Amino acid sequence: MMTSKELFLETLKKDGKPERLLKQYEGCTFFPPNPANNFVRGNRHQGMEPMQDRFGTWILWPEGIIAAMPHVTNDNKVIDDICEWKNQLQIPDILKETDDPALWEPFQKRAKEIKDAGELYMAFMPTGVFERLHFLMGFEDMLMNFLLEEDDMMELTEEIGKYRTTLAKMIVDYLEPDVMLTHDDWGSKQSLFVSPDTWREFIKPQYVEQYKYMKDHGVIIMHHSDSFLEPIVEDMVDLGIDIWQGALPQNDIPKLQKQLEGRMVLMGGIDAAVVDREDSTPEEIRANTREACEKYAPGGHFIPCITYGAPGCLFPQADPNINAEIDAYNMEHFGIC
């Protein structure tokens, strides 16, 4: 019988023959902190006082709210005039502040422990290029600036891309992860946030170097975007993305599986809006999970998973019922779980 690590790696192979479906993030151990992330993001926790990250964006996480969120208003936006962005933004110098081997030693130790235990170590790169843009100026300004101030917007986007490439190289060089879970939400449930051409002009180029560096160092790229991304899936393959995590069921997943022919694994299909509610019932959760397995498993290169970009649902009844239903499907179809 395959170990969960072997099963994960087999699922990624174009001609792989996994013995059963994986259960969400099974096979990987997610260990997100590192000195660079910690320096830029700060100590976030529920009930904290409003704080600014190192880019200057205000972050809120009030008591009783399920996650931290950026809080960008007309009064506190970091960039209120894109033509003045060089004067208004100080991009964190993570090389100066965190490129000290001693800072990374505790994280290297934990990474080694994960690997020695037979799991794949998954590192974390939050807040992608597109997300960082609207963290700095708000969504409306960002969209207008793409249209009206292309030159300044391109310069800013390229600088954010360079910062993120530096972050990628530091994590890869110091921690040698097996998998990198990297975030950038590029759309809503119905469409991309910008046209495919705009995305290809501004956003895609910023990922070329950082994702190539990961690939050149043997890192599996898991890109999270719980979005409708059908128009750019070939671009995602072109960037070297191995797993699209967050593949919403609003995408035509069976069509994409036929189109991709194993060139990229689709991970998701379980609708968080249905299964991860305070009042969701075990029957609802299991029915939605079963539907995803029945519809998408036959197409191959699919991992049933909640569409969130990290392990763990928000409400305690969700994960146990999701995993139990995947176990039941595996036992029925493969004789193992």
mmCIF file of C-alpha atoms in Angstrom:
data_model
loop_
_atom_site.group_PDB
_atom_site.id
_atom_site.type_symbol
_atom_site.label_atom_id
_atom_site.label_comp_id
_atom_site.label_asym_id
_atom_site.label_seq_id
_atom_site.Cartn_x
_atom_site.Cartn_y
_atom_site.Cartn_z
ATOM 1 C CA MET A 1 0.000 0.000 0.000
ATOM 2 C CA MET A 2 1.292 3.461 -0.898
ATOM 3 C CA THR A 3 2.166 5.900 1.837
ATOM 4 C CA SER A 4 0.355 9.230 1.722
ATOM 5 C CA LYS A 5 3.556 10.845 0.413
ATOM 6 C CA GLU A 6 3.855 8.265 -2.362
ATOM 7 C CA LEU A 7 0.195 8.711 -3.190
ATOM 8 C CA PHE A 8 0.632 12.478 -3.481
ATOM 9 C CA LEU A 9 3.609 12.131 -5.797
ATOM 10 C CA GLU A 10 1.869 9.488 -7.900
ATOM 11 C CA THR A 11 -1.144 11.753 -8.346
ATOM 12 C CA LEU A 12 1.128 14.408 -9.854
ATOM 13 C CA LYS A 13 2.601 12.117 -12.493
ATOM 14 C CA LYS A 14 1.095 12.534 -15.957
ATOM 15 C CA ASP A 15 0.817 8.739 -16.254
ATOM 16 C CA GLY A 16 0.451 8.132 -12.515
ATOM 17 C CA LYS A 17 -1.705 5.393 -11.050
ATOM 18 C CA PRO A 18 -2.611 6.404 -7.489
ATOM 19 C CA GLU A 19 -4.265 3.651 -5.461
ATOM 20 C CA ARG A 20 -7.002 5.962 -4.202
ATOM 21 C CA LEU A 21 -7.977 9.609 -3.857
ATOM 22 C CA LEU A 22 -6.037 11.796 -1.481
ATOM 23 C CA LYS A 23 -7.912 13.397 1.383
ATOM 24 C CA GLN A 24 -7.374 17.116 0.951
ATOM 25 C CA TYR A 25 -3.815 18.084 2.003
ATOM 26 C CA GLU A 26 -2.911 14.519 2.943
ATOM 27 C CA GLY A 27 0.735 13.641 2.393
ATOM 28 C CA CYS A 28 1.972 17.155 3.146
ATOM 29 C CA THR A 29 2.691 18.878 6.431
ATOM 30 C CA PHE A 30 1.931 22.580 6.227
ATOM 31 C CA PHE A 31 4.414 24.673 8.200
ATOM 32 C CA PRO A 32 3.869 28.290 7.109
ATOM 33 C CA PRO A 33 6.099 30.470 9.322
ATOM 34 C CA ASN A 34 9.577 31.636 8.440
ATOM 35 C CA PRO A 35 11.570 34.782 9.318
ATOM 36 C CA ALA A 36 10.671 36.689 6.136
ATOM 37 C CA ASN A 37 6.930 35.977 6.354
ATOM 38 C CA ASN A 38 6.900 36.734 10.062
ATOM 39 C CA PHE A 39 8.717 40.041 9.546
ATOM 40 C CA VAL A 40 6.365 41.249 6.797
ATOM 41 C CA ARG A 41 3.056 39.970 8.173
ATOM 42 C CA GLY A 42 3.523 40.513 11.894
ATOM 43 C CA ASN A 43 1.901 38.597 14.732
ATOM 44 C CA ARG A 44 -1.675 38.142 13.558
ATOM 45 C CA HIS A 45 -4.261 36.630 15.857
ATOM 46 C CA GLN A 46 -7.956 36.857 16.555
ATOM 47 C CA GLY A 47 -8.822 39.769 18.809
ATOM 48 C CA MET A 48 -5.679 41.731 18.030
ATOM 49 C CA GLU A 49 -5.589 45.506 17.794
ATOM 50 C CA PRO A 50 -5.576 46.855 14.213
ATOM 51 C CA MET A 51 -2.029 46.684 12.875
ATOM 52 C CA GLN A 52 -0.059 47.579 9.763
ATOM 53 C CA ASP A 53 2.014 45.070 7.855
ATOM 54 C CA ARG A 54 5.442 46.080 6.583
ATOM 55 C CA PHE A 55 3.932 47.349 3.324
ATOM 56 C CA GLY A 56 1.769 49.745 5.344
ATOM 57 C CA THR A 57 -1.590 48.025 4.814
ATOM 58 C CA TRP A 58 -3.903 47.999 7.821
ATOM 59 C CA ILE A 59 -4.903 44.481 8.901
ATOM 60 C CA LEU A 60 -7.944 43.756 11.085
ATOM 61 C CA TRP A 61 -8.832 40.589 12.987
ATOM 62 C CA PRO A 62 -11.525 41.393 15.554
ATOM 63 C CA GLU A 63 -12.694 38.901 18.137
ATOM 64 C CA GLY A 64 -15.296 36.532 16.696
ATOM 65 C CA ILE A 65 -14.176 37.045 13.084
ATOM 66 C CA ILE A 66 -12.790 33.960 11.365
ATOM 67 C CA ALA A 67 -9.704 35.428 9.691
ATOM 68 C CA ALA A 68 -7.515 38.510 9.295
ATOM 69 C CA MET A 69 -8.411 40.852 6.447
ATOM 70 C CA PRO A 70 -6.914 43.974 4.878
ATOM 71 C CA HIS A 71 -8.795 47.159 5.699
ATOM 72 C CA VAL A 72 -8.238 49.692 2.913
ATOM 73 C CA THR A 73 -10.145 52.969 2.976
ATOM 74 C CA ASN A 74 -9.815 56.337 1.240
ATOM 75 C CA ASP A 75 -8.156 57.655 4.383
ATOM 76 C CA ASN A 76 -5.609 54.899 5.008
ATOM 77 C CA LYS A 77 -4.657 53.460 1.602
ATOM 78 C CA VAL A 78 -0.901 53.244 1.148
ATOM 79 C CA ILE A 79 -1.004 54.482 -2.452
ATOM 80 C CA ASP A 80 -3.623 57.116 -3.198
ATOM 81 C CA ASP A 81 -1.941 58.349 -6.394
ATOM 82 C CA ILE A 82 -0.319 55.687 -8.559
ATOM 83 C CA CYS A 83 1.868 58.338 -10.210
ATOM 84 C CA GLU A 84 3.421 58.965 -6.766
ATOM 85 C CA TRP A 85 3.809 55.337 -5.743
ATOM 86 C CA LYS A 86 7.597 55.566 -5.427
ATOM 87 C CA ASN A 87 7.184 58.277 -2.792
ATOM 88 C CA GLN A 88 4.277 56.602 -1.004
ATOM 89 C CA LEU A 89 5.435 52.981 -0.767
ATOM 90 C CA GLN A 90 8.404 51.455 1.036
ATOM 91 C CA ILE A 91 8.773 47.829 -0.060
ATOM 92 C CA PRO A 92 10.158 45.763 2.845
ATOM 93 C CA ASP A 93 13.830 44.882 2.509
ATOM 94 C CA ILE A 94 13.636 41.244 3.588
ATOM 95 C CA LEU A 95 17.238 40.597 2.582
ATOM 96 C CA LYS A 96 18.469 43.271 4.957
ATOM 97 C CA GLU A 97 16.121 42.338 7.789
ATOM 98 C CA THR A 98 15.943 38.522 7.645
ATOM 99 C CA ASP A 99 18.866 37.147 5.614
ATOM 100 C CA ASP A 100 20.659 35.855 8.697
ATOM 101 C CA PRO A 101 21.206 32.079 8.861
ATOM 102 C CA ALA A 102 20.706 32.087 12.618
ATOM 103 C CA LEU A 103 17.149 33.349 12.201
ATOM 104 C CA TRP A 104 16.299 30.424 9.936
ATOM 105 C CA GLU A 105 17.804 27.641 12.040
ATOM 106 C CA PRO A 106 14.662 26.815 14.111
ATOM 107 C CA PHE A 107 12.601 26.651 10.919
ATOM 108 C CA GLN A 108 15.188 24.464 9.206
ATOM 109 C CA LYS A 109 15.018 22.109 12.179
ATOM 110 C CA ARG A 110 11.238 21.806 11.887
ATOM 111 C CA ALA A 111 11.455 21.271 8.114
ATOM 112 C CA LYS A 112 13.918 18.424 8.675
ATOM 113 C CA GLU A 113 11.660 16.858 11.311
ATOM 114 C CA ILE A 114 8.760 16.854 8.849
ATOM 115 C CA LYS A 115 10.836 15.236 6.119
ATOM 116 C CA ASP A 116 12.363 12.686 8.513
ATOM 117 C CA ALA A 117 8.813 11.672 9.516
ATOM 118 C CA GLY A 118 8.106 10.707 5.888
ATOM 119 C CA GLU A 119 5.921 13.674 5.000
ATOM 120 C CA LEU A 120 6.349 16.309 2.336
ATOM 121 C CA TYR A 121 7.197 19.693 3.824
ATOM 122 C CA MET A 122 4.920 22.431 2.502
ATOM 123 C CA ALA A 123 6.126 26.023 2.829
ATOM 124 C CA PHE A 124 3.982 29.110 2.338
ATOM 125 C CA MET A 125 4.025 32.260 0.221
ATOM 126 C CA PRO A 126 0.925 34.353 0.989
ATOM 127 C CA THR A 127 -0.344 37.560 -0.614
ATOM 128 C CA GLY A 128 0.486 37.256 -4.290
ATOM 129 C CA VAL A 129 1.179 40.052 -6.749
ATOM 130 C CA PHE A 130 -2.438 40.804 -7.655
ATOM 131 C CA GLU A 131 -3.537 40.676 -4.024
ATOM 132 C CA ARG A 132 -0.725 42.970 -2.942
ATOM 133 C CA LEU A 133 -1.829 45.579 -5.475
ATOM 134 C CA HIS A 134 -5.334 45.887 -4.039
ATOM 135 C CA PHE A 135 -3.983 45.675 -0.478
ATOM 136 C CA LEU A 136 -2.051 48.859 -1.279
ATOM 137 C CA MET A 137 -4.699 50.947 -3.032
ATOM 138 C CA GLY A 138 -8.067 49.230 -2.859
ATOM 139 C CA PHE A 139 -9.817 47.264 -5.553
ATOM 140 C CA GLU A 140 -11.438 50.119 -7.463
ATOM 141 C CA ASP A 141 -8.239 52.154 -7.739
ATOM 142 C CA MET A 142 -6.329 49.074 -8.828
ATOM 143 C CA LEU A 143 -8.734 48.311 -11.658
ATOM 144 C CA MET A 144 -8.822 51.929 -12.808
ATOM 145 C CA ASN A 145 -5.032 52.182 -12.703
ATOM 146 C CA PHE A 146 -4.686 49.157 -14.971
ATOM 147 C CA LEU A 147 -6.713 51.118 -17.531
ATOM 148 C CA LEU A 148 -5.552 54.706 -17.040
ATOM 149 C CA GLU A 149 -1.982 54.607 -15.735
ATOM 150 C CA GLU A 150 -0.418 51.597 -17.407
ATOM 151 C CA ASP A 151 3.229 52.674 -17.139
ATOM 152 C CA ASP A 152 3.209 53.445 -13.418
ATOM 153 C CA MET A 153 1.094 50.402 -12.716
ATOM 154 C CA MET A 154 3.512 48.191 -14.615
ATOM 155 C CA GLU A 155 6.489 49.602 -12.719
ATOM 156 C CA LEU A 156 4.795 48.974 -9.378
ATOM 157 C CA THR A 157 3.684 45.473 -10.378
ATOM 158 C CA GLU A 158 7.218 44.605 -11.465
ATOM 159 C CA GLU A 159 8.653 45.797 -8.134
ATOM 160 C CA ILE A 160 6.159 43.671 -6.210
ATOM 161 C CA GLY A 161 7.119 40.757 -8.454
ATOM 162 C CA LYS A 162 10.809 41.300 -7.640
ATOM 163 C CA TYR A 163 10.045 41.358 -3.914
ATOM 164 C CA ARG A 164 8.130 38.115 -4.204
ATOM 165 C CA THR A 165 10.902 36.488 -6.226
ATOM 166 C CA THR A 166 13.341 37.412 -3.457
ATOM 167 C CA LEU A 167 10.984 35.847 -0.913
ATOM 168 C CA ALA A 168 10.707 32.670 -2.991
ATOM 169 C CA LYS A 169 14.478 32.340 -3.284
ATOM 170 C CA MET A 170 15.004 32.834 0.451
ATOM 171 C CA ILE A 171 12.454 30.176 1.393
ATOM 172 C CA VAL A 172 13.770 27.714 -1.176
ATOM 173 C CA ASP A 173 17.432 28.278 -0.308
ATOM 174 C CA TYR A 174 17.056 28.172 3.458
ATOM 175 C CA LEU A 175 14.263 25.631 3.956
ATOM 176 C CA GLU A 176 14.350 23.425 0.821
ATOM 177 C CA PRO A 177 10.612 22.731 0.820
ATOM 178 C CA ASP A 178 9.104 19.839 -1.110
ATOM 179 C CA VAL A 179 5.971 21.859 -1.891
ATOM 180 C CA MET A 180 5.350 25.593 -1.989
ATOM 181 C CA LEU A 181 1.799 26.712 -1.316
ATOM 182 C CA THR A 182 1.663 30.102 -3.002
ATOM 183 C CA HIS A 183 -1.364 32.391 -2.975
ATOM 184 C CA ASP A 184 -2.869 34.834 -5.419
ATOM 185 C CA ASP A 185 -6.621 35.043 -6.027
ATOM 186 C CA TRP A 186 -7.183 36.058 -9.634
ATOM 187 C CA GLY A 187 -10.955 35.964 -9.910
ATOM 188 C CA SER A 188 -14.412 35.635 -8.424
ATOM 189 C CA LYS A 189 -16.621 32.575 -8.667
ATOM 190 C CA GLN A 190 -17.875 33.742 -12.060
ATOM 191 C CA SER A 191 -14.928 35.364 -13.845
ATOM 192 C CA LEU A 192 -11.398 36.685 -13.689
ATOM 193 C CA PHE A 193 -11.102 40.032 -11.938
ATOM 194 C CA VAL A 194 -9.458 41.470 -15.065
ATOM 195 C CA SER A 195 -9.447 40.387 -18.682
ATOM 196 C CA PRO A 196 -7.131 37.514 -19.632
ATOM 197 C CA ASP A 197 -5.081 39.954 -21.716
ATOM 198 C CA THR A 198 -4.631 42.335 -18.769
ATOM 199 C CA TRP A 199 -3.681 39.436 -16.510
ATOM 200 C CA ARG A 200 -1.138 38.224 -19.087
ATOM 201 C CA GLU A 201 0.320 41.712 -19.481
ATOM 202 C CA PHE A 202 0.663 42.668 -15.811
ATOM 203 C CA ILE A 203 0.455 39.602 -13.584
ATOM 204 C CA LYS A 204 1.755 36.548 -15.409
ATOM 205 C CA PRO A 205 5.254 37.941 -16.115
ATOM 206 C CA GLN A 206 5.862 38.510 -12.400
ATOM 207 C CA TYR A 207 5.609 34.766 -11.752
ATOM 208 C CA VAL A 208 7.989 33.566 -14.446
ATOM 209 C CA GLU A 209 11.261 33.933 -12.510
ATOM 210 C CA GLN A 210 9.964 32.929 -9.082
ATOM 211 C CA TYR A 211 8.223 29.802 -10.345
ATOM 212 C CA LYS A 212 11.176 28.868 -12.551
ATOM 213 C CA TYR A 213 13.441 29.118 -9.512
ATOM 214 C CA MET A 214 11.178 26.736 -7.615
ATOM 215 C CA LYS A 215 11.051 24.276 -10.507
ATOM 216 C CA ASP A 216 14.812 24.422 -10.988
ATOM 217 C CA HIS A 217 15.205 23.454 -7.312
ATOM 218 C CA GLY A 218 12.733 20.580 -7.424
ATOM 219 C CA VAL A 219 9.913 22.318 -5.572
ATOM 220 C CA ILE A 220 6.341 21.297 -6.360
ATOM 221 C CA ILE A 221 4.279 24.423 -7.021
ATOM 222 C CA MET A 222 0.787 24.444 -5.530
ATOM 223 C CA HIS A 223 -0.894 27.701 -6.498
ATOM 224 C CA HIS A 224 -3.996 28.650 -4.543
ATOM 225 C CA SER A 225 -6.686 30.669 -6.273
ATOM 226 C CA ASP A 226 -10.280 29.871 -5.341
ATOM 227 C CA SER A 227 -11.520 31.520 -8.492
ATOM 228 C CA PHE A 228 -12.960 30.968 -11.940
ATOM 229 C CA LEU A 229 -9.792 30.529 -13.997
ATOM 230 C CA GLU A 230 -10.833 28.585 -17.079
ATOM 231 C CA PRO A 231 -9.517 31.250 -19.514
ATOM 232 C CA ILE A 232 -5.939 31.055 -18.169
ATOM 233 C CA VAL A 233 -5.365 27.402 -17.275
ATOM 234 C CA GLU A 234 -2.898 26.989 -20.142
ATOM 235 C CA ASP A 235 -0.975 29.998 -18.833
ATOM 236 C CA MET A 236 -0.854 28.359 -15.409
ATOM 237 C CA VAL A 237 0.661 25.246 -16.950
ATOM 238 C CA ASP A 238 3.084 27.466 -18.850
ATOM 239 C CA LEU A 239 4.220 29.005 -15.541
ATOM 240 C CA GLY A 240 5.015 25.560 -14.191
ATOM 241 C CA ILE A 241 2.160 25.252 -11.709
ATOM 242 C CA ASP A 242 1.832 21.591 -10.721
ATOM 243 C CA ILE A 243 -1.368 21.851 -8.672
ATOM 244 C CA TRP A 244 -4.138 24.396 -8.907
ATOM 245 C CA GLN A 245 -5.459 24.404 -5.362
ATOM 246 C CA GLY A 246 -8.865 26.000 -4.910
ATOM 247 C CA ALA A 247 -10.435 24.800 -8.155
ATOM 248 C CA LEU A 248 -14.017 25.883 -7.568
ATOM 249 C CA PRO A 249 -16.867 23.735 -8.868
ATOM 250 C CA GLN A 250 -18.034 26.818 -10.793
ATOM 251 C CA ASN A 251 -15.254 25.894 -13.223
ATOM 252 C CA ASP A 252 -16.035 23.098 -15.675
ATOM 253 C CA ILE A 253 -13.642 20.687 -14.004
ATOM 254 C CA PRO A 254 -14.348 17.652 -16.245
ATOM 255 C CA LYS A 255 -13.736 19.785 -19.334
ATOM 256 C CA LEU A 256 -10.487 21.093 -17.868
ATOM 257 C CA GLN A 257 -9.340 17.580 -16.980
ATOM 258 C CA LYS A 258 -9.755 16.502 -20.605
ATOM 259 C CA GLN A 259 -7.999 19.635 -21.834
ATOM 260 C CA LEU A 260 -5.070 19.356 -19.429
ATOM 261 C CA GLU A 261 -4.465 15.614 -19.822
ATOM 262 C CA GLY A 262 -2.575 15.413 -16.550
ATOM 263 C CA ARG A 263 -0.355 18.457 -17.064
ATOM 264 C CA MET A 264 -1.766 20.086 -13.904
ATOM 265 C CA VAL A 265 -3.609 18.541 -10.969
ATOM 266 C CA LEU A 266 -6.889 20.146 -9.937
ATOM 267 C CA MET A 267 -7.392 20.293 -6.173
ATOM 268 C CA GLY A 268 -10.739 21.433 -4.827
ATOM 269 C CA GLY A 269 -14.257 20.801 -6.058
ATOM 270 C CA ILE A 270 -15.831 20.881 -2.574
ATOM 271 C CA ASP A 271 -17.865 24.048 -2.199
ATOM 272 C CA ALA A 272 -16.931 25.854 1.009
ATOM 273 C CA ALA A 273 -20.125 27.896 0.903
ATOM 274 C CA VAL A 274 -22.091 24.660 1.243
ATOM 275 C CA VAL A 275 -20.012 22.570 3.615
ATOM 276 C CA ASP A 276 -18.272 25.037 5.909
ATOM 277 C CA ARG A 277 -21.070 26.866 7.671
ATOM 278 C CA GLU A 278 -21.963 26.991 11.315
ATOM 279 C CA ASP A 279 -25.260 25.251 10.543
ATOM 280 C CA SER A 280 -24.048 22.772 7.897
ATOM 281 C CA THR A 281 -25.158 19.219 8.651
ATOM 282 C CA PRO A 282 -23.120 16.032 8.255
ATOM 283 C CA GLU A 283 -25.549 14.973 5.539
ATOM 284 C CA GLU A 284 -24.968 18.186 3.521
ATOM 285 C CA ILE A 285 -21.214 17.978 3.911
ATOM 286 C CA ARG A 286 -21.011 14.359 2.898
ATOM 287 C CA ALA A 287 -23.398 14.801 -0.038
ATOM 288 C CA ASN A 288 -21.355 17.687 -1.449
ATOM 289 C CA THR A 289 -18.126 15.750 -0.968
ATOM 290 C CA ARG A 290 -19.604 12.652 -2.616
ATOM 291 C CA GLU A 291 -20.785 14.732 -5.561
ATOM 292 C CA ALA A 292 -17.287 16.114 -6.090
ATOM 293 C CA CYS A 293 -15.715 12.657 -5.939
ATOM 294 C CA GLU A 294 -18.248 11.140 -8.306
ATOM 295 C CA LYS A 295 -18.023 13.984 -10.832
ATOM 296 C CA TYR A 296 -14.291 14.661 -10.879
ATOM 297 C CA ALA A 297 -12.398 11.545 -9.771
ATOM 298 C CA PRO A 298 -13.038 9.661 -13.036
ATOM 299 C CA GLY A 299 -11.201 12.400 -14.960
ATOM 300 C CA GLY A 300 -8.016 11.759 -12.982
ATOM 301 C CA HIS A 301 -5.391 14.119 -11.577
ATOM 302 C CA PHE A 302 -7.902 15.375 -9.033
ATOM 303 C CA ILE A 303 -7.613 15.866 -5.277
ATOM 304 C CA PRO A 304 -10.933 16.414 -3.465
ATOM 305 C CA CYS A 305 -10.436 19.322 -1.107
ATOM 306 C CA ILE A 306 -12.094 22.310 0.462
ATOM 307 C CA THR A 307 -11.244 25.306 -1.698
ATOM 308 C CA TYR A 308 -9.510 27.243 1.097
ATOM 309 C CA GLY A 309 -5.807 27.877 0.624
ATOM 310 C CA ALA A 310 -4.634 26.015 3.720
ATOM 311 C CA PRO A 311 -5.566 22.853 5.601
ATOM 312 C CA GLY A 312 -8.511 23.069 7.954
ATOM 313 C CA CYS A 313 -12.100 24.220 7.752
ATOM 314 C CA LEU A 314 -13.554 26.946 9.927
ATOM 315 C CA PHE A 315 -16.270 24.928 11.638
ATOM 316 C CA PRO A 316 -15.475 21.686 13.467
ATOM 317 C CA GLN A 317 -17.996 19.428 11.743
ATOM 318 C CA ALA A 318 -16.709 20.051 8.208
ATOM 319 C CA ASP A 319 -13.321 18.318 7.933
ATOM 320 C CA PRO A 320 -14.248 15.066 9.706
ATOM 321 C CA ASN A 321 -17.259 14.566 7.442
ATOM 322 C CA ILE A 322 -15.362 15.538 4.277
ATOM 323 C CA ASN A 323 -12.600 13.060 5.070
ATOM 324 C CA ALA A 324 -15.017 10.336 6.127
ATOM 325 C CA GLU A 325 -16.877 10.607 2.831
ATOM 326 C CA ILE A 326 -13.650 10.486 0.822
ATOM 327 C CA ASP A 327 -12.756 7.361 2.818
ATOM 328 C CA ALA A 328 -16.139 5.857 1.965
ATOM 329 C CA TYR A 329 -15.702 6.663 -1.737
ATOM 330 C CA ASN A 330 -12.204 5.163 -1.730
ATOM 331 C CA MET A 331 -13.382 1.973 -0.067
ATOM 332 C CA GLU A 332 -16.208 1.557 -2.577
ATOM 333 C CA HIS A 333 -14.126 2.281 -5.679
ATOM 334 C CA PHE A 334 -10.611 1.140 -4.736
ATOM 335 C CA GLY A 335 -11.095 -1.217 -1.804
ATOM 336 C CA ILE A 336 -8.877 0.857 0.497
ATOM 337 C CA CYS A 337 -9.126 4.088 2.454
#
